[in-house]
Tab-separated table of C-alpha atoms and ligand atoms in Angstrom:
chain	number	residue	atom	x	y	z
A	1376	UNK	CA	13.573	-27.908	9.152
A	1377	UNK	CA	15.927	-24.711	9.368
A	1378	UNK	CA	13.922	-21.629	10.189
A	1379	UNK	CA	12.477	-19.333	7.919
A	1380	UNK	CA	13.369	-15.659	8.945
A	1381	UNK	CA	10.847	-12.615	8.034
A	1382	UNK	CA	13.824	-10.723	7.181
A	1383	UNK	CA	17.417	-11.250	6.930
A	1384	UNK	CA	20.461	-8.704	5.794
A	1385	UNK	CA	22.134	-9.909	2.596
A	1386	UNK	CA	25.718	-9.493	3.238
A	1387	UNK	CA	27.781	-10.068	-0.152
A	1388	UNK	CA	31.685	-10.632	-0.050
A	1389	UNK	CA	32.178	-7.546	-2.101
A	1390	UNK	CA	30.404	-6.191	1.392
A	1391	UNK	CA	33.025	-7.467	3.506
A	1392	UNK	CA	36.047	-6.712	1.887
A	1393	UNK	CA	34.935	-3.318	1.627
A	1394	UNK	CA	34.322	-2.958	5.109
A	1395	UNK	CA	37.827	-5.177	5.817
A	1396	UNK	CA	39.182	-2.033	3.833
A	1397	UNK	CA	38.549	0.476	6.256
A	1398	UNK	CA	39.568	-1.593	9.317
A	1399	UNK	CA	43.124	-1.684	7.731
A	1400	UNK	CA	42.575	2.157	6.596
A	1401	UNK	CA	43.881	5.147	9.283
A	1402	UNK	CA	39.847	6.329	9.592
A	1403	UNK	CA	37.330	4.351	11.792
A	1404	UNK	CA	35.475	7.869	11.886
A	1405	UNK	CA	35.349	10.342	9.938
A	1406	UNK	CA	36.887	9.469	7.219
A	1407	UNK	CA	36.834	9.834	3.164
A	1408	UNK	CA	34.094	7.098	3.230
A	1409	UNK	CA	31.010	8.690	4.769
A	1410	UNK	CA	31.000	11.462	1.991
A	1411	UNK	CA	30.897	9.049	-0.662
A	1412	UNK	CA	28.338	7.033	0.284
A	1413	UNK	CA	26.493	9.941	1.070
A	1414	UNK	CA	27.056	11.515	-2.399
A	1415	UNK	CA	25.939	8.057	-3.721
A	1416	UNK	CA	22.761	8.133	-1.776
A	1417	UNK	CA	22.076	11.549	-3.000
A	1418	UNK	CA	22.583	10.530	-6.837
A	1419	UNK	CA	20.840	7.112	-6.586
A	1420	UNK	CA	17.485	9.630	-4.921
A	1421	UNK	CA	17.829	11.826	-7.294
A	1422	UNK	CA	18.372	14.564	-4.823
A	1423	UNK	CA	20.686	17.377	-3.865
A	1424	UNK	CA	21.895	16.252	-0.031
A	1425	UNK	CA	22.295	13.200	2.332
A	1426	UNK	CA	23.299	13.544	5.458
A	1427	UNK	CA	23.943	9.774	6.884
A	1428	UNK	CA	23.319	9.248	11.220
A	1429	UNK	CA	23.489	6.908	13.490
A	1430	UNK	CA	20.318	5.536	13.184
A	1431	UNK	CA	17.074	6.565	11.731
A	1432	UNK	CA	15.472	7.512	15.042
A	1433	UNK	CA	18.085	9.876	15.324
A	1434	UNK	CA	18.030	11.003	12.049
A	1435	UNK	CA	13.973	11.799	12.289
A	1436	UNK	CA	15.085	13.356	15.645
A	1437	UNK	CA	17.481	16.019	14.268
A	1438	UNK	CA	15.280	16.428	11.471
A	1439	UNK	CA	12.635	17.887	13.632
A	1440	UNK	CA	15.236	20.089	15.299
A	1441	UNK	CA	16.161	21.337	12.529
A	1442	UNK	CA	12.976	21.970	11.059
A	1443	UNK	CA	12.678	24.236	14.432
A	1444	UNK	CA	10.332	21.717	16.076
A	1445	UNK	CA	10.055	22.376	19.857
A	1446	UNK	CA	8.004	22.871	22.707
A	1447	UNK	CA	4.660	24.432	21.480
A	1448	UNK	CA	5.050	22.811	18.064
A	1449	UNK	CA	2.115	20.192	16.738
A	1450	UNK	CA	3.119	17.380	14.898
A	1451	UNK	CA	0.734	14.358	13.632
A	1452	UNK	CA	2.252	11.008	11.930
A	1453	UNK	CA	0.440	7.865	10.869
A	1454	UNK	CA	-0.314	5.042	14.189
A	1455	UNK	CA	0.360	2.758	11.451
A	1456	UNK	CA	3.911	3.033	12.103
A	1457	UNK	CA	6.598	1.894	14.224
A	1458	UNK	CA	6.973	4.394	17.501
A	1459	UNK	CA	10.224	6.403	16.603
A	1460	UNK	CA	8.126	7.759	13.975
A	1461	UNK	CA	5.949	9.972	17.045
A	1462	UNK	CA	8.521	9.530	19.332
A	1463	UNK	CA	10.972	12.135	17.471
A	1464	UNK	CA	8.041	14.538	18.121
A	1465	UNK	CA	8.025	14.463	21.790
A	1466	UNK	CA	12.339	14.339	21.896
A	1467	UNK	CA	12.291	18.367	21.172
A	1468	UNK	CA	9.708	18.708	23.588
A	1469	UNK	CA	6.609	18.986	20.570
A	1470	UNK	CA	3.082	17.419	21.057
A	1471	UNK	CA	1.802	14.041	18.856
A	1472	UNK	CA	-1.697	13.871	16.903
A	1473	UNK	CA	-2.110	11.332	14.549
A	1474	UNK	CA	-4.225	10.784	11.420
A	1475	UNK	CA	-5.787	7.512	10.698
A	1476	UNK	CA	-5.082	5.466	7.188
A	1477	UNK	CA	-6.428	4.214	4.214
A	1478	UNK	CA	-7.764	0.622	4.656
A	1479	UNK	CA	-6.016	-0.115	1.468
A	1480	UNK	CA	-2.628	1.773	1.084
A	1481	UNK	CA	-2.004	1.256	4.869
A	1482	UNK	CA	-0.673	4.684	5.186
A	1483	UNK	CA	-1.567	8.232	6.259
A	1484	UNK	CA	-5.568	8.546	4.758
A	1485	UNK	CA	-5.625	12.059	2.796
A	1486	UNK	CA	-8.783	12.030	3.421
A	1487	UNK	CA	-8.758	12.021	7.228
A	1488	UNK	CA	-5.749	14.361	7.065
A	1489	UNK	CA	-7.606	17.106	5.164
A	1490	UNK	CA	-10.473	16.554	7.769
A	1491	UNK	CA	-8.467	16.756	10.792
A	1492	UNK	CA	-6.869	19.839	9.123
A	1493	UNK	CA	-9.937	21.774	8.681
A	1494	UNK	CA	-11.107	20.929	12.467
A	1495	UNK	CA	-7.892	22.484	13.658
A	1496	UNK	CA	-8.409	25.402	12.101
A	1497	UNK	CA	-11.155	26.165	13.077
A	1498	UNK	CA	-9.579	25.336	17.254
A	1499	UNK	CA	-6.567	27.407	16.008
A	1500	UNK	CA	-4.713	24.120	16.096
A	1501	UNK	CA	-2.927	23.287	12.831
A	1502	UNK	CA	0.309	21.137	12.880
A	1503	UNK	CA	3.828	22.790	12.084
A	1504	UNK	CA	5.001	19.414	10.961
A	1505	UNK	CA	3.576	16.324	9.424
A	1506	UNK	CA	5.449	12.715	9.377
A	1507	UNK	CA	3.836	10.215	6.975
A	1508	UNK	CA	5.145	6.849	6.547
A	1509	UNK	CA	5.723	4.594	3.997
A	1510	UNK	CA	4.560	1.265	5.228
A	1511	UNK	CA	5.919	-1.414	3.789
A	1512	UNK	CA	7.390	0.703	1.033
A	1513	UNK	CA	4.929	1.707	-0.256
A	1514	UNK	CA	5.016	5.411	-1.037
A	1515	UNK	CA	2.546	7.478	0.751
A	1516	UNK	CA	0.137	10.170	-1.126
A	1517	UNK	CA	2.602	12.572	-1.763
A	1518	UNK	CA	1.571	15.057	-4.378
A	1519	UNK	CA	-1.822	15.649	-2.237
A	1520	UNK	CA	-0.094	15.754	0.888
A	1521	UNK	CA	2.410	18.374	-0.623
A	1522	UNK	CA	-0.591	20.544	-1.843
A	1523	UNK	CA	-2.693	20.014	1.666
A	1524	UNK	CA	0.966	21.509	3.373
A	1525	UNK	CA	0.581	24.388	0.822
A	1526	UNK	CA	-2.875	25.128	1.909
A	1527	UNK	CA	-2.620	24.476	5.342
A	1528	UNK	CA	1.085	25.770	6.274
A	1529	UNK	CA	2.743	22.756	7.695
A	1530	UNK	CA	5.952	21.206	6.556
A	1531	UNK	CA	6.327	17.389	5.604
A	1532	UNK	CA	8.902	14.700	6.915
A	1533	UNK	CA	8.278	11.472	5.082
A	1534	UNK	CA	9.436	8.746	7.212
A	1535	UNK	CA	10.682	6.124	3.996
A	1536	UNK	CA	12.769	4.053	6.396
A	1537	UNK	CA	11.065	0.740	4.817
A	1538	UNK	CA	11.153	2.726	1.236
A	1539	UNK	CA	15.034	2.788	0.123
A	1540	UNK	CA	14.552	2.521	-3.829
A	1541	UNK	CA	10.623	3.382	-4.273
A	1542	UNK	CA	9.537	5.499	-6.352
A	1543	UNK	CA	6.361	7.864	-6.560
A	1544	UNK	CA	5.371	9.147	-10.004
A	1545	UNK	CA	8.199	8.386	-11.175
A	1546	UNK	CA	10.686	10.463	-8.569
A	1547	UNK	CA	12.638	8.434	-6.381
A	1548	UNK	CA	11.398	8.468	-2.596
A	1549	UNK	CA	13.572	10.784	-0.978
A	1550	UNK	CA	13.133	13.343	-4.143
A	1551	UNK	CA	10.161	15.121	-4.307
A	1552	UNK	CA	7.352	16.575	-2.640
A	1553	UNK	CA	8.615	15.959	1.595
A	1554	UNK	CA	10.996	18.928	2.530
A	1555	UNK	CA	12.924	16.040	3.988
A	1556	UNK	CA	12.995	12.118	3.995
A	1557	UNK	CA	14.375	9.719	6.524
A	1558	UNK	CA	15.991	6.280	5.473
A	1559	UNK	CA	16.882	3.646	7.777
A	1560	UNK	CA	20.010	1.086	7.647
A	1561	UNK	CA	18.572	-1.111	10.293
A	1562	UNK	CA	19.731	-5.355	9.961
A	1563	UNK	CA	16.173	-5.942	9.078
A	1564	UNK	CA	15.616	-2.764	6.265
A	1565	UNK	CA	16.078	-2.638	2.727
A	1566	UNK	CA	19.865	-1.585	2.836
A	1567	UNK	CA	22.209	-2.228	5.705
A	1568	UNK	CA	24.809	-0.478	7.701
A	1569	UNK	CA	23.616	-3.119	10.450
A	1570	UNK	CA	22.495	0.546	12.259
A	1571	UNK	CA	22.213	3.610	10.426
A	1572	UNK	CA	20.058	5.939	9.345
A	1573	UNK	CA	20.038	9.045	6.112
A	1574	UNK	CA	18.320	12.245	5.776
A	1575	UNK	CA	17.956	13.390	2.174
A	1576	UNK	CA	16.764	17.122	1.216
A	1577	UNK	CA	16.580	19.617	-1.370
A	1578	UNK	CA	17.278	22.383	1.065
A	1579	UNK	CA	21.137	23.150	1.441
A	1580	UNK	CA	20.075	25.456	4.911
A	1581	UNK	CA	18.289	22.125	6.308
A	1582	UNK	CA	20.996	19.720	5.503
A	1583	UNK	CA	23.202	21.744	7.394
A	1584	UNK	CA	21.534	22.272	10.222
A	1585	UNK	CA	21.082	18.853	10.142
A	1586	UNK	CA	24.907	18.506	9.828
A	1587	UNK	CA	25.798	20.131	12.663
A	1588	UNK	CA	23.515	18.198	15.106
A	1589	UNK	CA	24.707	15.289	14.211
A	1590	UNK	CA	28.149	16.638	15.688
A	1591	UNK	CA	27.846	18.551	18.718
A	1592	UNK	CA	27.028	21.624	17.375
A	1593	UNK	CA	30.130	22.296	16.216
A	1594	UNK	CA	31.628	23.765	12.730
A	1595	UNK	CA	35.476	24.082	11.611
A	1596	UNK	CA	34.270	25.827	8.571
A	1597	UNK	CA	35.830	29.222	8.967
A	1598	UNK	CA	33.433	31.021	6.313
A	1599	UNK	CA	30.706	30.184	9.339
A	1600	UNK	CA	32.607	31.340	12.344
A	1601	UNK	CA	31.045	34.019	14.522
A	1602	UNK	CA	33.721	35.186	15.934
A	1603	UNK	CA	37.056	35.975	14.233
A	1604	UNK	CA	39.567	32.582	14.267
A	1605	UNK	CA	41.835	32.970	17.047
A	1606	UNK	CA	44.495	30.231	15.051
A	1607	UNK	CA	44.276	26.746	12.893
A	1608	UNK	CA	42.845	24.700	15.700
A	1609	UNK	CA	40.083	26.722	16.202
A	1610	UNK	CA	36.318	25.331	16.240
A	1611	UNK	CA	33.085	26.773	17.401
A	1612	UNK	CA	29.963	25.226	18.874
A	1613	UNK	CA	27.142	27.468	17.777
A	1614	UNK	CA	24.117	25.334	18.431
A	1615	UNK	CA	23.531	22.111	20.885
A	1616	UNK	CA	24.272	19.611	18.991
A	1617	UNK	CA	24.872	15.796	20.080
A	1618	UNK	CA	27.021	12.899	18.611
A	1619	UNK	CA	25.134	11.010	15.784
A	1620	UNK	CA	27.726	10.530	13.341
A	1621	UNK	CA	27.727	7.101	11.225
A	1622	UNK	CA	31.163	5.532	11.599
A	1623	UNK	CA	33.318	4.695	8.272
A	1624	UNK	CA	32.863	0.754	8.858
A	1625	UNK	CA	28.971	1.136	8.382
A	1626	UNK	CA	29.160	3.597	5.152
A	1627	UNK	CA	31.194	1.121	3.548
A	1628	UNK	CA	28.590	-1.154	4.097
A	1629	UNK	CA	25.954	1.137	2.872
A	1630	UNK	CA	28.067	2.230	-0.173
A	1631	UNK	CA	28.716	-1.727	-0.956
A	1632	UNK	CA	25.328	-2.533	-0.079
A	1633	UNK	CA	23.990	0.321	-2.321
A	1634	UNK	CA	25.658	-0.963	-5.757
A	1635	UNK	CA	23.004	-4.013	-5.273
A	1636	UNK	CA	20.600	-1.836	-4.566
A	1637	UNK	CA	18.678	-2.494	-7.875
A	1638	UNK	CA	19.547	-6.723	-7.965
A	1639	UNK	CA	18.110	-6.538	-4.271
A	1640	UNK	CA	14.722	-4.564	-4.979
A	1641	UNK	CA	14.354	-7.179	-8.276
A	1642	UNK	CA	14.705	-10.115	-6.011
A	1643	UNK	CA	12.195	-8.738	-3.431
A	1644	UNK	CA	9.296	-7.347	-6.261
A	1645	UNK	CA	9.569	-10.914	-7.782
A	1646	UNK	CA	8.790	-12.625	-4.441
A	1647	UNK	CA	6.203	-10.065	-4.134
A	1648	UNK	CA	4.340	-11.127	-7.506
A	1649	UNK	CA	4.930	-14.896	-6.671
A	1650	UNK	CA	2.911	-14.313	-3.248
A	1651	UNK	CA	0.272	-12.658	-4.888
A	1652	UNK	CA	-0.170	-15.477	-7.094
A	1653	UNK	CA	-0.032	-17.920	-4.695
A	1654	UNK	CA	-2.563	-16.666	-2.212
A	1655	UNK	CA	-5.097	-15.256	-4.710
A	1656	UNK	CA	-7.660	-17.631	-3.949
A	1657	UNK	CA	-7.332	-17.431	0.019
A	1658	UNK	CA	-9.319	-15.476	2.662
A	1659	UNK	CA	-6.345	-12.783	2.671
A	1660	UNK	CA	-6.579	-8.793	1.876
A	1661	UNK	CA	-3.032	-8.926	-0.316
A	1662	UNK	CA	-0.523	-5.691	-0.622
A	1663	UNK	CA	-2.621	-3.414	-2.633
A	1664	UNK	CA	-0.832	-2.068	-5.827
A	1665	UNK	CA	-0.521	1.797	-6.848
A	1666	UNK	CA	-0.373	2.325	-10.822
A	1667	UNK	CA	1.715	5.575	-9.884
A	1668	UNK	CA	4.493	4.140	-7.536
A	1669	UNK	CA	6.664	1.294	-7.267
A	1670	UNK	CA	6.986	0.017	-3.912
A	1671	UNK	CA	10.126	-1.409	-2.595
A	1672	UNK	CA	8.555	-4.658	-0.443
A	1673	UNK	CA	10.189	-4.126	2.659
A	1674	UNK	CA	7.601	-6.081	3.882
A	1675	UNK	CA	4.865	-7.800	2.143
A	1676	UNK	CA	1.774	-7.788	5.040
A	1677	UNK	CA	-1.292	-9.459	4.145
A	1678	UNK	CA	-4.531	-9.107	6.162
A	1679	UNK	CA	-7.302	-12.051	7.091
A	1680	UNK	CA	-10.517	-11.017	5.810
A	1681	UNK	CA	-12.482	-12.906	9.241
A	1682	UNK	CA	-16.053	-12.690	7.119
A	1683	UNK	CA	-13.980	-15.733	4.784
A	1684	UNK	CA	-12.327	-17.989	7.725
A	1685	UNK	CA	-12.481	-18.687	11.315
A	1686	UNK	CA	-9.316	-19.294	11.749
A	1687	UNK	CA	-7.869	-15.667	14.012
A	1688	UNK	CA	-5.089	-13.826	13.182
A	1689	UNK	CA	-3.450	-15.555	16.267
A	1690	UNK	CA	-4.109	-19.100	15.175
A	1691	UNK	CA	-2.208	-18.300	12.064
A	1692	UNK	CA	0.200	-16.549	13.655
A	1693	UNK	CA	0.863	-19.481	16.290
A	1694	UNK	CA	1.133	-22.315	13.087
A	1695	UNK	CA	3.468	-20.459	11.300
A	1696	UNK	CA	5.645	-19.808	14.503
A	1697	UNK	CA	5.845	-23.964	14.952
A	1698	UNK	CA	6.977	-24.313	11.433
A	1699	UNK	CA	9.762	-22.450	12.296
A	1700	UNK	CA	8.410	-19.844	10.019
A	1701	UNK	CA	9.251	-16.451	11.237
A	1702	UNK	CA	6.084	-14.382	10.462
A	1703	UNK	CA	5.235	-10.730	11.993
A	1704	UNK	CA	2.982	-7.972	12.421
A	1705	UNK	CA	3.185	-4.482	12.103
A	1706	UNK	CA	2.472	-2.690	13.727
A	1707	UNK	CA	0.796	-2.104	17.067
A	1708	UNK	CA	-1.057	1.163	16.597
A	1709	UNK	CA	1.207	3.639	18.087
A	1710	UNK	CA	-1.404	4.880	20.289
A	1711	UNK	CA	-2.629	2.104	21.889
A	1712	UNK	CA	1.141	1.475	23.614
A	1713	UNK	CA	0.750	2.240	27.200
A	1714	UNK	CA	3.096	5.099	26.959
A	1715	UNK	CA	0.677	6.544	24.932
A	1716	UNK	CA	-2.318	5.958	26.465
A	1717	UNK	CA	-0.830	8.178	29.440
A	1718	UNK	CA	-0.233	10.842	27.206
A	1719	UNK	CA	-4.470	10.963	26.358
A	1720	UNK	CA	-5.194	8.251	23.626
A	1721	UNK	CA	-7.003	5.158	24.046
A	1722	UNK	CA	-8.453	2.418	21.858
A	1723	UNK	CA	-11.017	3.759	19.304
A	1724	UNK	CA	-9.443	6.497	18.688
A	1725	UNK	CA	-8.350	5.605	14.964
A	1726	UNK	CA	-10.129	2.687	13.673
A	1727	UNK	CA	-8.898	1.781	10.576
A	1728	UNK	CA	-5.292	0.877	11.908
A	1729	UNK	CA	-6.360	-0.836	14.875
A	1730	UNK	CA	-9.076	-3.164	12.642
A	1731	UNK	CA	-5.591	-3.544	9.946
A	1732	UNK	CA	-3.617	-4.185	13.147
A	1733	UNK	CA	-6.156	-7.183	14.368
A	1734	UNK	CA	-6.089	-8.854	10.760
A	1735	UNK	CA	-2.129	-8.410	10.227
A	1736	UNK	CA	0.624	-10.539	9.291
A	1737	UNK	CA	4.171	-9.803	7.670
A	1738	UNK	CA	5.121	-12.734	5.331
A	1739	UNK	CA	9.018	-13.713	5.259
A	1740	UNK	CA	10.929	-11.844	2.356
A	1741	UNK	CA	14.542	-10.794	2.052
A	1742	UNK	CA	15.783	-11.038	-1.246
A	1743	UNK	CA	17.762	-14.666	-0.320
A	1744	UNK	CA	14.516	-16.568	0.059
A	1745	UNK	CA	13.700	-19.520	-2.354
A	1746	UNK	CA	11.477	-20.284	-4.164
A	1747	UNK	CA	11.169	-23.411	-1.790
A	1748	UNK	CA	11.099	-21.549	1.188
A	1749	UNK	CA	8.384	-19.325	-0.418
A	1750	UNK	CA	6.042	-22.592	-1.354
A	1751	UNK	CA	6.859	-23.426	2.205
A	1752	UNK	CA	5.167	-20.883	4.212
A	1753	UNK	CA	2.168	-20.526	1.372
A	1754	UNK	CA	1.405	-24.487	2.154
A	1755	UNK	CA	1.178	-23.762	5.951
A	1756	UNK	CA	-0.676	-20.591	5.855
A	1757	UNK	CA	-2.895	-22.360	3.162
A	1758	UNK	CA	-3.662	-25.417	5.643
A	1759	UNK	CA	-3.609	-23.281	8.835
A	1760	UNK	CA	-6.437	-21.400	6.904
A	1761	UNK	CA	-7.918	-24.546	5.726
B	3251	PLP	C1	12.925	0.983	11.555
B	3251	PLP	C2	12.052	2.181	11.591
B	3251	PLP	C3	12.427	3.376	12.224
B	3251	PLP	C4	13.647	3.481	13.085
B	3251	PLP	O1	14.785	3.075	12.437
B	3251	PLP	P1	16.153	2.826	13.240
B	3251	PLP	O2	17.190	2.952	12.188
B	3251	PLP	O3	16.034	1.440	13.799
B	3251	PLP	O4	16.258	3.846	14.310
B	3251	PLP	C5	11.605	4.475	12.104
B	3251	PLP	N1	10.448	4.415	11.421
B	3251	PLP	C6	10.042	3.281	10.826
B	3251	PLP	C7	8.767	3.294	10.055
B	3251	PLP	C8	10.821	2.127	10.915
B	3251	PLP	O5	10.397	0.994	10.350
């Protein structure tokens, strides 16, 4: 029996050639090719600029920098989340709360945001900077998380690396309501540059800023210069930047890769409603569905309700692993990693994700998968649940 991945890239021809193009091109870096896949990114989000990094790490990273995050600065993200989404926080040197989530959505609970917002300001305490996530691509609670940021003063980073193609009211994730949204291009994600990540924004001054972190620092624009050009070659570093560009080989993956952008997101929502069909009727909490957003299934996590089986999380888990079936779970609250523990949290701290963390699993899907390989892993789970 081959093995049944929980994700895997889909790599088309057209994918290669284009990427065969630039090897045989004179720019590895860049290049002519970064711009237009970042002008593509833009249009397909519906939004005014992309800026394309390394990775998205790197890309939340500079966003907080140049959002003026720094020592001093608060800034809370969901624990349901992988750990760049904190770690960014503590790169420029800012402290990490975090807000528990919705037992249902999986994400950022407006509820305990607005909750945790009132208690800080009453300690004088409110965050300069709030990250939510969009787990599983699923897009977050936007619109009341925009007007709690009005109220409350704080400015919003929406994390949609599993979200490329979602949409929220019907705005494109990357659009509306965050000052800024991070995408990533990680193997496993939506859309591949095999690593990459994209900033989108409304704000010209932002994208800029972000721009010239993600290259030393630097600008050749002479309209910018400080001090008067002293000849053609001349450059100045104005800010401490670092190197975090995206090379020309991976944007002409991400430009090929985001043509099927739309064939890829079909493939993945139809596995999505297949699942749900198939394992209505066992002792499973299923992807809840949002009549205001469309999600884009980066992954499609289902939860064991324990009051319906005995079977644990880990004897599921286990089964599927022999069948060669490559289930997951996401995430490990962020807080309960030992690095975190050191910094002050501990286990209790937010509930909800650690009880969604206990119960979780991340079913296979990439858009590839059969409908064979599909009935495959719904048999075992059915008859490791039996
Ligand atoms: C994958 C991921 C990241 C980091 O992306 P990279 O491109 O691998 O750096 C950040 N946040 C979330 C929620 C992710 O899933």
């Amino acid at each position: 029996m081959t093995t049944i991945p929980y994700s895997r890239q889909d790599v088309s021809e057209d994918d290669i050639a284009a990427v065969a193009q630039v090897l045989r091109s004179d720019w590895l870096t860049i290049g002519p090719v970064l711009p237009a896949f970042e002008a593509a990114f833009a249009q397909r989000h519906a939004t005014a600029h992309a800026v394309a990094v390394s990775n998205a790490t790197v890309a939340l990273h500079l966003t907080c920098l140049a959002m003026g995050i720094g020592p001093g600065s608060r800034v809370w993200t969901s624990p349901n989340s992988f750990v760049a989404s904190a770690n960014c926080a503590l790169y420029c040197g800012a402290t990490v709360g975090f807000v528990d989530i919705d037992p249902l959505s999986r994400n950022m609970s407006v509820a305990s945001l607005q909750a945790k917002l009132i208690q800080a300001q009453a300690a004088g305490l409110l965050p300069d900077l709030v990250i939510p996530v969009d787990f599983a691509g699923q897009p977050c609670d936007l619109q009341d998380i925009r007007a709690l940021a009005d109220q409350y003063g704080f400015r919003i980073l929406e994390d949609a690396s599993h979200a490329s193609g979602a949409s929220y009211q019907g705005h494109p994730v990357g659009s509306a309501f965050a000052d800024a949204t991070v995408f990533s291009f990680h193997a496993v994600k939506i859309l591949t540059t095999a690593e990459g990540g994209m900033v989108t924004t409304q704000d010209e001054a932002l994208a800029n800023r972000v721009r010239s972190l993600r290259s030393h620092g630097i600008t050749r624009d002479a309209s910018a210069f400080e001090q008067p050009s002293e000849g053609a070659w001349y450059y100045e570093q104005q800010t401490l930047g670092f190197n975090a560009r995206m090379t020309e080989l991976q944007a002409a993956l991400g430009l090929s890769q985001l043509q099927r952008l739309d064939n890829m997101q079909a493939k993945r929502s139809a596995l999505a409603d297949r699942y749900d069909a198939l394992l209505a009727d066992l002792p499973l909490r299923l992807p809840t569905r949002l009549p205001d957003r469309k999600l884009a299934w980066h992954l499609y996590a289902v939860e064991l309700i324990p009051a319906r089986t005995s079977t644990t999380r880990a004897q599921v888990f286990d089964a599927l692993r022999a069948a060669d079936i490559g289930v997951n779970v996401h995430y490990i609250p962020i807080h309960t990693q030992p690095y975190y523990q050191r910094l002050g949290f501990k286990r209790g701290d937010f509930p909800v994700a650690e009880r969604y963390y206990e119960q979780a699993l991340s079913l296979p899907m990439f858009p590839a998968m059969t409908a064979a390989q599909q009935d495959r892993v719904v048999a075992c789970l059915r008859s490791a649940l039996a």
